[in-house]
Amino acid sequence: MLASTLVATSAGIVLLFGSIHLLYTLHGNKLHPRDPAVLAAMQQTHPVITRQTTMWRANHGFNITHSMGLILFGLVYGYLALVQTALLWQSSFLIAVGLITLVAYVVLARLYFFSIPFRGVTLATLLYVTGITFHLTNA
């Protein structure tokens, strides 16, 4: 039970961060550039690959899909940990995919984001690993 609770808590943190990120993407200016000239340039500039979008619209879409990935991870692993416990713990594949995903988020957060997402995903990863450890030592 403790192992599943730790994984569910890990998933909850990722879900929370994904939800906040989606909210900030869709409302307000927290993810806008501080320099208004940069925003204007992004809204008028096309990426090399196509003229069908602007850098601003592409950035907006990337942020939304990033949020969706975090939310999906949180929902799926929260569900597995709380409702389909046997399925989660009997599947080395699901356990490994969750761990690899969280470790990748830690690396990406460290390289490209700022301290709050890095700390959050690091905490989520530590809880996940602790959950796996508890499960393996008590199985």
Short mmCIF file of C-alpha atoms in Angstrom, two decimals:
data_model
loop_
_atom_site.label_atom_id
_atom_site.label_comp_id
_atom_site.label_asym_id
_atom_site.label_seq_id
_atom_site.Cartn_x
_atom_site.Cartn_y
_atom_site.Cartn_z
CA MET A 1 0.00 0.00 0.00
CA LEU A 2 2.80 2.43 0.85
CA ALA A 3 4.54 1.75 -2.47
CA SER A 4 1.37 2.55 -4.42
CA THR A 5 0.75 5.68 -2.35
CA LEU A 6 4.26 6.93 -3.12
CA VAL A 7 3.80 6.34 -6.86
CA ALA A 8 0.37 7.99 -6.75
CA THR A 9 1.86 11.00 -4.96
CA SER A 10 4.58 11.17 -7.59
CA ALA A 11 1.92 11.09 -10.31
CA GLY A 12 -0.07 13.76 -8.47
CA ILE A 13 2.90 16.12 -8.47
CA VAL A 14 3.39 15.66 -12.21
CA LEU A 15 -0.36 16.14 -12.79
CA LEU A 16 -0.32 19.33 -10.71
CA PHE A 17 2.66 20.76 -12.60
CA GLY A 18 1.09 19.87 -15.96
CA SER A 19 -2.21 21.49 -14.97
CA ILE A 20 -0.51 24.68 -13.75
CA HIS A 21 1.56 24.80 -16.94
CA LEU A 22 -1.59 24.47 -19.07
CA LEU A 23 -3.31 27.20 -17.06
CA TYR A 24 -0.31 29.52 -17.48
CA THR A 25 -0.18 28.73 -21.21
CA LEU A 26 -3.86 29.48 -21.82
CA HIS A 27 -4.36 32.38 -19.39
CA GLY A 28 -2.22 35.34 -18.44
CA ASN A 29 1.28 36.28 -19.48
CA LYS A 30 3.51 34.16 -17.24
CA LEU A 31 4.92 32.29 -20.26
CA HIS A 32 5.25 35.38 -22.46
CA PRO A 33 8.65 36.94 -23.16
CA ARG A 34 9.41 39.92 -20.89
CA ASP A 35 10.46 42.01 -23.88
CA PRO A 36 7.36 43.10 -25.86
CA ALA A 37 9.49 43.34 -29.00
CA VAL A 38 10.33 39.64 -28.74
CA LEU A 39 6.63 38.76 -28.47
CA ALA A 40 5.85 40.92 -31.50
CA ALA A 41 8.67 39.31 -33.47
CA MET A 42 7.50 35.80 -32.51
CA GLN A 43 3.97 36.68 -33.62
CA GLN A 44 5.23 37.82 -37.03
CA THR A 45 8.02 35.31 -37.70
CA HIS A 46 7.57 31.93 -39.35
CA PRO A 47 9.77 28.91 -38.71
CA VAL A 48 11.92 27.77 -41.62
CA ILE A 49 9.90 24.56 -42.02
CA THR A 50 6.59 26.31 -42.91
CA ARG A 51 4.80 29.62 -43.29
CA GLN A 52 1.55 28.09 -42.03
CA THR A 53 2.29 29.09 -38.45
CA THR A 54 4.28 31.64 -36.50
CA MET A 55 6.91 31.09 -33.85
CA TRP A 56 4.39 32.34 -31.27
CA ARG A 57 1.66 29.91 -32.34
CA ALA A 58 4.18 27.05 -32.50
CA ASN A 59 5.48 27.96 -29.03
CA HIS A 60 1.91 28.06 -27.73
CA GLY A 61 1.19 24.64 -29.23
CA PHE A 62 4.42 23.17 -27.83
CA ASN A 63 3.51 24.43 -24.36
CA ILE A 64 0.00 22.98 -24.60
CA THR A 65 1.23 19.56 -25.76
CA HIS A 66 3.94 19.59 -23.07
CA SER A 67 1.20 20.18 -20.49
CA MET A 68 -0.89 17.39 -21.98
CA GLY A 69 2.03 14.95 -21.66
CA LEU A 70 2.50 15.79 -18.00
CA ILE A 71 -1.22 15.54 -17.34
CA LEU A 72 -1.43 12.20 -19.16
CA PHE A 73 1.48 10.80 -17.15
CA GLY A 74 -0.10 11.96 -13.89
CA LEU A 75 -3.51 10.54 -14.73
CA VAL A 76 -2.27 7.19 -16.04
CA TYR A 77 0.24 6.48 -13.27
CA GLY A 78 -2.11 7.81 -10.59
CA TYR A 79 -4.81 5.48 -11.90
CA LEU A 80 -2.43 2.54 -12.08
CA ALA A 81 -1.14 3.16 -8.56
CA LEU A 82 -4.58 3.62 -6.98
CA VAL A 83 -6.97 1.50 -9.05
CA GLN A 84 -4.97 -1.00 -11.08
CA THR A 85 -2.28 -1.71 -8.50
CA ALA A 86 -1.70 -5.32 -9.54
CA LEU A 87 -1.31 -4.32 -13.19
CA LEU A 88 1.30 -1.71 -12.31
CA TRP A 89 3.36 -3.90 -9.99
CA GLN A 90 3.22 -6.95 -12.26
CA SER A 91 4.50 -5.00 -15.26
CA SER A 92 8.22 -4.32 -15.40
CA PHE A 93 7.47 -2.47 -18.64
CA LEU A 94 5.08 0.04 -17.01
CA ILE A 95 7.40 0.56 -14.05
CA ALA A 96 10.38 1.14 -16.37
CA VAL A 97 8.49 3.49 -18.71
CA GLY A 98 7.39 5.58 -15.74
CA LEU A 99 10.92 5.75 -14.37
CA ILE A 100 12.49 6.57 -17.74
CA THR A 101 9.90 9.29 -18.35
CA LEU A 102 10.51 10.90 -14.96
CA VAL A 103 14.29 10.75 -15.33
CA ALA A 104 13.99 12.34 -18.79
CA TYR A 105 11.84 15.12 -17.29
CA VAL A 106 14.49 15.70 -14.59
CA VAL A 107 17.22 16.03 -17.22
CA LEU A 108 15.11 18.30 -19.43
CA ALA A 109 14.07 20.45 -16.47
CA ARG A 110 17.69 20.82 -15.40
CA LEU A 111 18.87 21.73 -18.90
CA TYR A 112 16.02 23.92 -20.14
CA PHE A 113 13.69 25.05 -17.36
CA PHE A 114 14.06 26.83 -14.01
CA SER A 115 14.34 25.69 -10.40
CA ILE A 116 10.66 25.12 -9.51
CA PRO A 117 9.88 22.56 -12.25
CA PHE A 118 13.27 20.94 -11.66
CA ARG A 119 12.61 20.56 -7.95
CA GLY A 120 9.06 19.32 -8.53
CA VAL A 121 9.98 16.63 -11.03
CA THR A 122 12.99 15.62 -8.94
CA LEU A 123 10.70 15.14 -5.94
CA ALA A 124 8.26 13.17 -8.09
CA THR A 125 11.10 10.95 -9.31
CA LEU A 126 12.41 10.35 -5.79
CA LEU A 127 8.91 9.38 -4.60
CA TYR A 128 8.51 7.05 -7.59
CA VAL A 129 11.88 5.37 -6.96
CA THR A 130 11.08 5.07 -3.25
CA GLY A 131 7.75 3.46 -4.15
CA ILE A 132 9.49 0.95 -6.41
CA THR A 133 12.05 0.24 -3.70
CA PHE A 134 9.34 -0.36 -1.08
CA HIS A 135 7.49 -2.64 -3.46
CA LEU A 136 10.57 -4.68 -4.31
CA THR A 137 11.69 -5.04 -0.69
CA ASN A 138 8.22 -6.08 0.49
CA ALA A 139 7.24 -8.31 -2.44
#
